[in-house]
Coordinates of C-alpha atoms and ligand atoms in Angstrom, one line a residue:
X233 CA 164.8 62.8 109.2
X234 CA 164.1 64.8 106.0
X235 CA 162.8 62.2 103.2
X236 CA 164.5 62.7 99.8
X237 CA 162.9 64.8 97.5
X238 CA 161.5 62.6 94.0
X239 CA 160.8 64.9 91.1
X240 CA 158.1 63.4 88.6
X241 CA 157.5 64.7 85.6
X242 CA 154.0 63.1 85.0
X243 CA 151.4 61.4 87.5
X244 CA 150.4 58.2 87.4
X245 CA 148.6 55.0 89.2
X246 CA 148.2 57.1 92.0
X247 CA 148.5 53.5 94.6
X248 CA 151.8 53.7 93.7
X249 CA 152.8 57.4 94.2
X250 CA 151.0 56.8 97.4
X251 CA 152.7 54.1 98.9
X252 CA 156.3 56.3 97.4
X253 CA 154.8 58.9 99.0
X254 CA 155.4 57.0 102.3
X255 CA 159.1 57.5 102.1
X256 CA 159.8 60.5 100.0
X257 CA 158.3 63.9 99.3
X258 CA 157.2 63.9 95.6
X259 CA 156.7 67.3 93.2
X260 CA 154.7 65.9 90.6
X261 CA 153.3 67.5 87.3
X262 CA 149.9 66.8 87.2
X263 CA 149.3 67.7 83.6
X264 CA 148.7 65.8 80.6
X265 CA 150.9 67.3 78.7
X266 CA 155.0 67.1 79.5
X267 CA 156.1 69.7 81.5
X268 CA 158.1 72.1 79.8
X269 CA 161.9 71.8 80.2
X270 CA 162.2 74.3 82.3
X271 CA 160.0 73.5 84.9
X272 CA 162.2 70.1 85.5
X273 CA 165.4 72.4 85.1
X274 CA 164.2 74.5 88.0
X275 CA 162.8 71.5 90.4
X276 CA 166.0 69.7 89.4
X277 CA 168.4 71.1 91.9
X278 CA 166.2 70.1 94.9
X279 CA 166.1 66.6 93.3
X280 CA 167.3 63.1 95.3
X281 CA 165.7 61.7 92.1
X282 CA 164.0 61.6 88.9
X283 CA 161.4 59.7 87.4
X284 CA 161.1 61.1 83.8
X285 CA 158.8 60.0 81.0
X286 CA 160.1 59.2 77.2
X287 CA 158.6 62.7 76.5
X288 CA 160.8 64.3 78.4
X289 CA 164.2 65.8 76.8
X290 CA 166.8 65.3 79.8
X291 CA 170.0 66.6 78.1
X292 CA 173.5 66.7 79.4
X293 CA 172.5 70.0 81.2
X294 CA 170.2 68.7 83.3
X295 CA 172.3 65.8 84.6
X296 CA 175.2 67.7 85.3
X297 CA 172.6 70.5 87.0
X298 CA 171.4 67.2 88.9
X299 CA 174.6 65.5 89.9
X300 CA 175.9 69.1 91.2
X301 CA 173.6 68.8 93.8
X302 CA 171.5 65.9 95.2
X303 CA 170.7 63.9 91.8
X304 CA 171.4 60.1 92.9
X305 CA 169.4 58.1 90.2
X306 CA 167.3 59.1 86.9
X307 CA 164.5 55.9 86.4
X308 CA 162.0 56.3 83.8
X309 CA 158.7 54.4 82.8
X310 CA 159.6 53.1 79.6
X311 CA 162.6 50.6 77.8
X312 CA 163.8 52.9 75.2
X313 CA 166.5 55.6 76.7
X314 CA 167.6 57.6 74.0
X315 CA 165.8 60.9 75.1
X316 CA 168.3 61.1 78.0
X317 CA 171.7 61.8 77.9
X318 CA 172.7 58.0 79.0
X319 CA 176.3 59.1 78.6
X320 CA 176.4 62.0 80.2
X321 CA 174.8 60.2 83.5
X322 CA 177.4 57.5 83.5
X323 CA 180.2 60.1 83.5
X324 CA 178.9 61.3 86.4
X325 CA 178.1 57.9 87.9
X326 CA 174.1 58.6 87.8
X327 CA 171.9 55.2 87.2
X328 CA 169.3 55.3 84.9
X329 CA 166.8 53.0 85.9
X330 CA 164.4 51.9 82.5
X331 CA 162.2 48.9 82.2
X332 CA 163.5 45.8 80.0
X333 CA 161.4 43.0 79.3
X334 CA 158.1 43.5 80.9
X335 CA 156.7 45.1 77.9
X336 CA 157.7 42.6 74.8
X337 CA 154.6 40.8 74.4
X338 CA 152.4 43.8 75.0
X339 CA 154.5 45.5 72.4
X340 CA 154.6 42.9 69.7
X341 CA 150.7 42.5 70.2
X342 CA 150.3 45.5 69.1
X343 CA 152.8 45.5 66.0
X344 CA 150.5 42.7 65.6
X345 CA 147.4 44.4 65.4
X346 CA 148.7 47.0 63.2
X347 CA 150.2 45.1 60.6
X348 CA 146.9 42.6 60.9
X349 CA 144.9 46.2 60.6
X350 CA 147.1 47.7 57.6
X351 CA 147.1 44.9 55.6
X352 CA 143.4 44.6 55.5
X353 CA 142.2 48.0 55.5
X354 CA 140.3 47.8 58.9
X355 CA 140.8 51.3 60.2
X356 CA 140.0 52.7 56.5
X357 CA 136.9 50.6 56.8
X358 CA 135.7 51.4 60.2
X359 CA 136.1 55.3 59.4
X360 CA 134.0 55.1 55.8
X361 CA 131.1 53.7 58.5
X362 CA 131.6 56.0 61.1
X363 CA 131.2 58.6 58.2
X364 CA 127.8 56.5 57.3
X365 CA 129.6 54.9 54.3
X366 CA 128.9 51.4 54.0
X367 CA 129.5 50.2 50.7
X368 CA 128.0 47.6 49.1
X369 CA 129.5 44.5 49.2
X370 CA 131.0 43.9 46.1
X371 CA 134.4 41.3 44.3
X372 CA 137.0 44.4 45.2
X373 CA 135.6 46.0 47.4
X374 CA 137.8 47.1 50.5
X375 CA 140.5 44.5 49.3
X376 CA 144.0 44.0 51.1
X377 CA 146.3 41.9 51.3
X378 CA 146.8 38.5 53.2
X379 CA 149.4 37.9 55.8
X380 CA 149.0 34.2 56.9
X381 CA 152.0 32.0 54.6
X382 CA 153.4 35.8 53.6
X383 CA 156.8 37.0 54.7
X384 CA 157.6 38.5 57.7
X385 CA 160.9 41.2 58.0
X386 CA 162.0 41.9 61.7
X387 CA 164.8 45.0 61.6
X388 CA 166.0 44.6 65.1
X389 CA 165.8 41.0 66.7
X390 CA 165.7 41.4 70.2
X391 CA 163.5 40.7 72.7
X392 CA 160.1 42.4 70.7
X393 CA 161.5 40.9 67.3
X394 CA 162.1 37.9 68.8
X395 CA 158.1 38.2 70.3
X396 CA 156.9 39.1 66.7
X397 CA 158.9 35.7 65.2
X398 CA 156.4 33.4 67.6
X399 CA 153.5 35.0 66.5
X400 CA 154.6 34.6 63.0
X401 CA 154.8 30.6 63.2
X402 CA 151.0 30.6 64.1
X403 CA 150.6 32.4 60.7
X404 CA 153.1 30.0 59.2
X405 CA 154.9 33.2 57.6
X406 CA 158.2 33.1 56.5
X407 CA 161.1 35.1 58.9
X408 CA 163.3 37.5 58.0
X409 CA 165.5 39.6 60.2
X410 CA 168.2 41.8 60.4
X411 CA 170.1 43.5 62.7
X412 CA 173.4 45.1 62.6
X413 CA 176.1 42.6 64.4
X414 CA 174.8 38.4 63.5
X415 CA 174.8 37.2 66.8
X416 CA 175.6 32.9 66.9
X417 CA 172.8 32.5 69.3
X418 CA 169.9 33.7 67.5
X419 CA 170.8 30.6 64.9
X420 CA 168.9 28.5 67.2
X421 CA 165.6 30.0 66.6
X422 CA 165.0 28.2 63.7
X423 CA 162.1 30.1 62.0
X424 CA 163.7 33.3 61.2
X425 CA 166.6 33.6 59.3
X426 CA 169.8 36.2 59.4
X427 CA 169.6 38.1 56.1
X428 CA 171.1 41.9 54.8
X429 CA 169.3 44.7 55.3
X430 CA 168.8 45.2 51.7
X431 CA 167.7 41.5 51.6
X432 CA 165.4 41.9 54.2
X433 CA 163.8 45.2 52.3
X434 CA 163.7 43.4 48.6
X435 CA 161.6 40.0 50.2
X436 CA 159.8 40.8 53.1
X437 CA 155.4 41.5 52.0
X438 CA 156.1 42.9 55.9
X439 CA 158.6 45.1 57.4
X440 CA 158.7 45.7 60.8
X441 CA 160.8 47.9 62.8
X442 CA 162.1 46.3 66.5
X443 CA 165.4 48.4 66.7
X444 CA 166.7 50.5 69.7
X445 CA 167.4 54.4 68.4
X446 CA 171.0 55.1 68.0
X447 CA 173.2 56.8 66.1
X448 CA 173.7 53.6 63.2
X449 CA 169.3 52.9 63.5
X450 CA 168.7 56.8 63.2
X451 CA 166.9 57.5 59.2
X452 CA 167.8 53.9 58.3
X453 CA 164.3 53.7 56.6
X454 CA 164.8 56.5 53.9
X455 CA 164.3 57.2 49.9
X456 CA 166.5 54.3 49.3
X457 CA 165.3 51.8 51.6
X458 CA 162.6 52.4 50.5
X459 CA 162.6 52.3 47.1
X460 CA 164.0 48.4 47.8
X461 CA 160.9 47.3 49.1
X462 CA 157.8 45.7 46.8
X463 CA 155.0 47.5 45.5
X464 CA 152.3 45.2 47.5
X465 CA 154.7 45.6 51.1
X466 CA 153.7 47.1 54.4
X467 CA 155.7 49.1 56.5
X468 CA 155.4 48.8 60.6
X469 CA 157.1 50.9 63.0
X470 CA 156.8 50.4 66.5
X471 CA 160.3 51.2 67.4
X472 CA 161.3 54.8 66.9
X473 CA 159.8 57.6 64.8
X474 CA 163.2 58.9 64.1
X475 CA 163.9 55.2 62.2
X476 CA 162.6 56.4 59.3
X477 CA 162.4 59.6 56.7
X478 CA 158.7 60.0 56.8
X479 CA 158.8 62.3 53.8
X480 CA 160.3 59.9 52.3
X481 CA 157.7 57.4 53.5
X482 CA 154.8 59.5 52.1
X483 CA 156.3 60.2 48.5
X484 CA 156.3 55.9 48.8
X485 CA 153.2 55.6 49.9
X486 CA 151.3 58.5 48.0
X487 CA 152.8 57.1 44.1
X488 CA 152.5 53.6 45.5
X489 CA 155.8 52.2 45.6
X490 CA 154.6 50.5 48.8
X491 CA 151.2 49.9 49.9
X492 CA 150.5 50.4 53.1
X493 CA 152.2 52.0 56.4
X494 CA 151.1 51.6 60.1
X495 CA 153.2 53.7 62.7
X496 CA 152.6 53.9 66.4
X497 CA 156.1 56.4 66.6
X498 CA 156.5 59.5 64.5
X499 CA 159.2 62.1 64.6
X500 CA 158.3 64.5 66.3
X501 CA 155.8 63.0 68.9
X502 CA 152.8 64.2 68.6
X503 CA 152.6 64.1 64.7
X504 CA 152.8 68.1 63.6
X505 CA 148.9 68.6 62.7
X506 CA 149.5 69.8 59.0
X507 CA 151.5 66.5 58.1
X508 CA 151.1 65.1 54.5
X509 CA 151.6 62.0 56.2
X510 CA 147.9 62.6 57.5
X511 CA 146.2 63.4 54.4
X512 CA 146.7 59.3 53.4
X513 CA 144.4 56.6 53.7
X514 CA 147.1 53.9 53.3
X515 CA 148.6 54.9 56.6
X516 CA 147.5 54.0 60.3
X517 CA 149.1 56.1 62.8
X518 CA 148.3 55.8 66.6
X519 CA 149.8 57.4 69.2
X520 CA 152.8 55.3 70.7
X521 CA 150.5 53.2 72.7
X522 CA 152.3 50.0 71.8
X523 CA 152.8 48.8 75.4
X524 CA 149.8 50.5 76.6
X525 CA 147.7 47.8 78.5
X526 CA 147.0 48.5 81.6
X527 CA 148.7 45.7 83.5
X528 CA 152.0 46.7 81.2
X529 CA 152.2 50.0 82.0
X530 CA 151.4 49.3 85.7
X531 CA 154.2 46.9 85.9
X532 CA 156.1 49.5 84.0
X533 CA 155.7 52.1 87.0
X534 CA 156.3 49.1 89.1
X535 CA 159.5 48.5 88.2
X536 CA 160.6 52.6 88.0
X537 CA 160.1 52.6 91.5
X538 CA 161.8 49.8 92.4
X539 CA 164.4 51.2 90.8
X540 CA 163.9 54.9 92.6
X541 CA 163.8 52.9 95.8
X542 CA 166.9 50.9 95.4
X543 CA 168.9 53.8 94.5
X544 CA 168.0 56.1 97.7
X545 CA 168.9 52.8 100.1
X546 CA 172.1 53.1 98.1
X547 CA 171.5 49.8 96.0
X548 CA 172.4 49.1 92.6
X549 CA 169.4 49.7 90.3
X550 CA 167.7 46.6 89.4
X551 CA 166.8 47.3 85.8
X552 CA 169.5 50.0 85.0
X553 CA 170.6 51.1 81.2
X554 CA 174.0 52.0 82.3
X555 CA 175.4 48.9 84.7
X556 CA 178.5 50.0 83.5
X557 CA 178.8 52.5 86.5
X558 CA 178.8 50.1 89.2
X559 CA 181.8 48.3 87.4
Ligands
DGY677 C1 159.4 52.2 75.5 O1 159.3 51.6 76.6 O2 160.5 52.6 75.1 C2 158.2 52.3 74.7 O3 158.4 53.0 73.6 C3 157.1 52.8 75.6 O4 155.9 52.5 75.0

């Protein structure tokens, strides 16, 4: 018997690919880079299935390319969706396997670290010595800001918001959040309250973003927002570059209307290398490694295969973004 044919558009924990490998025939790019778009396009057709990377653009072309020949299920190794064409796959009844919930505390770790990191200048520090520039210590020196008692702004309170709120008791911070629909069930959590956006902006020393991309989420931190928030505050995104206006973000951050900014997303990904954004020291940007531990990301893979596997033995996906299909 022929085994099904799994296209992967970036290798990985090669145990796993192995032990895939025992069932199906993998193509696999082996390069650290994406694959361009049209290498996918033309592997596509020979597909039984796809296991695609948040870098990858897969657009309603490719799924109806895919579903007009052996395309059965898309799965890729991260939670966030929004660089394929969800829609367009459930129109033509194609899972698209993701991987919810395995990644929260990973995730809000790392918000963690960067607003710990922004608000006290570590990164800024650490490069002045790496440059051999230790300066004396001195009253003002390399002063930042505190964040234990401050106040904590969660946009988005899902399952990562919701991870950030814990953390925030330890530091005894006041919580803020907002997301567009107020959902009963959150009132239980009683150390973050439901508050306006523009509420949230005005009070928060700490504004973090925890939001899926979508259409309403998409530059909802621009000029405006912006402008609401307090001279001293720190922005945090860990969600998605395309959140916010990031020219907008460094006028802010260059005259000082907020203080500091840590991102982990940018729009585009990888930052372009002439940025302004980059010429700032009140900004830490990494390179969306928020869920990147090791046992996260292997869990991660875990769970895209399990996904892969399920839908070539004709099983619903067990961690799918669109259940809708199998209504
Ligand atoms: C996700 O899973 O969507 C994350 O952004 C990956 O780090």
């Amino acid at each position: 018997m022929t085994k099904p044919v799994v296209l992967v558009t970036r290798s990985f924990f090669p145990e796993l690919l192995q032990q895939l490998a025992e069932t199906c025939s993998l193509v696999v790019w082996t390069e650290e880079n994406p694959p361009p778009y049209d290498w996918i396009k033309g592997h596509l057709p020979q597909a039984d299935a796809l296991i695609c990377m948040l870098t990858d653009k897969i657009d309603p072309e490719l799924i109806t390319l895919g579903s007009a020949n052996h395309l059965k299920v898309i799965s890729q190794i991260a939670v966030g969706v929004d660089n394929i064409a969800v829609g367009s796959a459930t129109d033509h009844k194609i899972p698209v396997g993701h991987t919810p919930g395995v990644l929260t505390e990973t995730t809000a770790d790392f918000a963690w670290a960067l607003m710990m990191a922004a608000a006290r200048r570590v990164v800024e520090s650490a490069v002045e010595v790496s440059h051999n520039i230790w300066r004396p210590w001195g009253p003002e020196v390399l002063c930042g800001a505190d964040v234990y008692g401050k106040t904590l702004g969660l946009i988005g309170f899902g399952r990562i918001g919701k991870a950030m709120a814990r953390r925030a008791e330890g530091f005894e911070m006041k919580v803020l959040y907002y997301e567009p629909r107020y959902k009963p069930e959150n009132a239980s959590i009683s150390n973050a309250q439901y508050v306006s956006l523009d509420d949230l902006l005005c009070e928060s020393d700490f504004v973090s973003l925890h939001a899926y991309l979508s259409d309403s989420s998409r530059g909802m931190i621009g000029k405006a927002q912006l402008a609401m928030m307090k001279p001293s505050s720190i922005l945090i995104n860990t969600g998605r570059g395309a959140m916010v206006d990031h020219i907008a973000l460094y006028d802010a951050l260059k005259n000082r209307t907020i203080a500091a900014a840590a991102l982990d997303v940018f729009d585009p990904e990888p930052i372009p290398e002439n940025h302004p954004l980059l010429s700032l020291h009140n900004v830490i940007i990494t390179p969306h490694i928020a869920s990147a531990s090791t046992a996260t990301r292997h869990q991660m893979a875990v769970m895209t295969i399990e996904n892969i596997l399920a839908a070539l033995n004709g099983k619903p996906l067990p961690y799918c973004a669109n259940p809708e299909i199998y209504k």
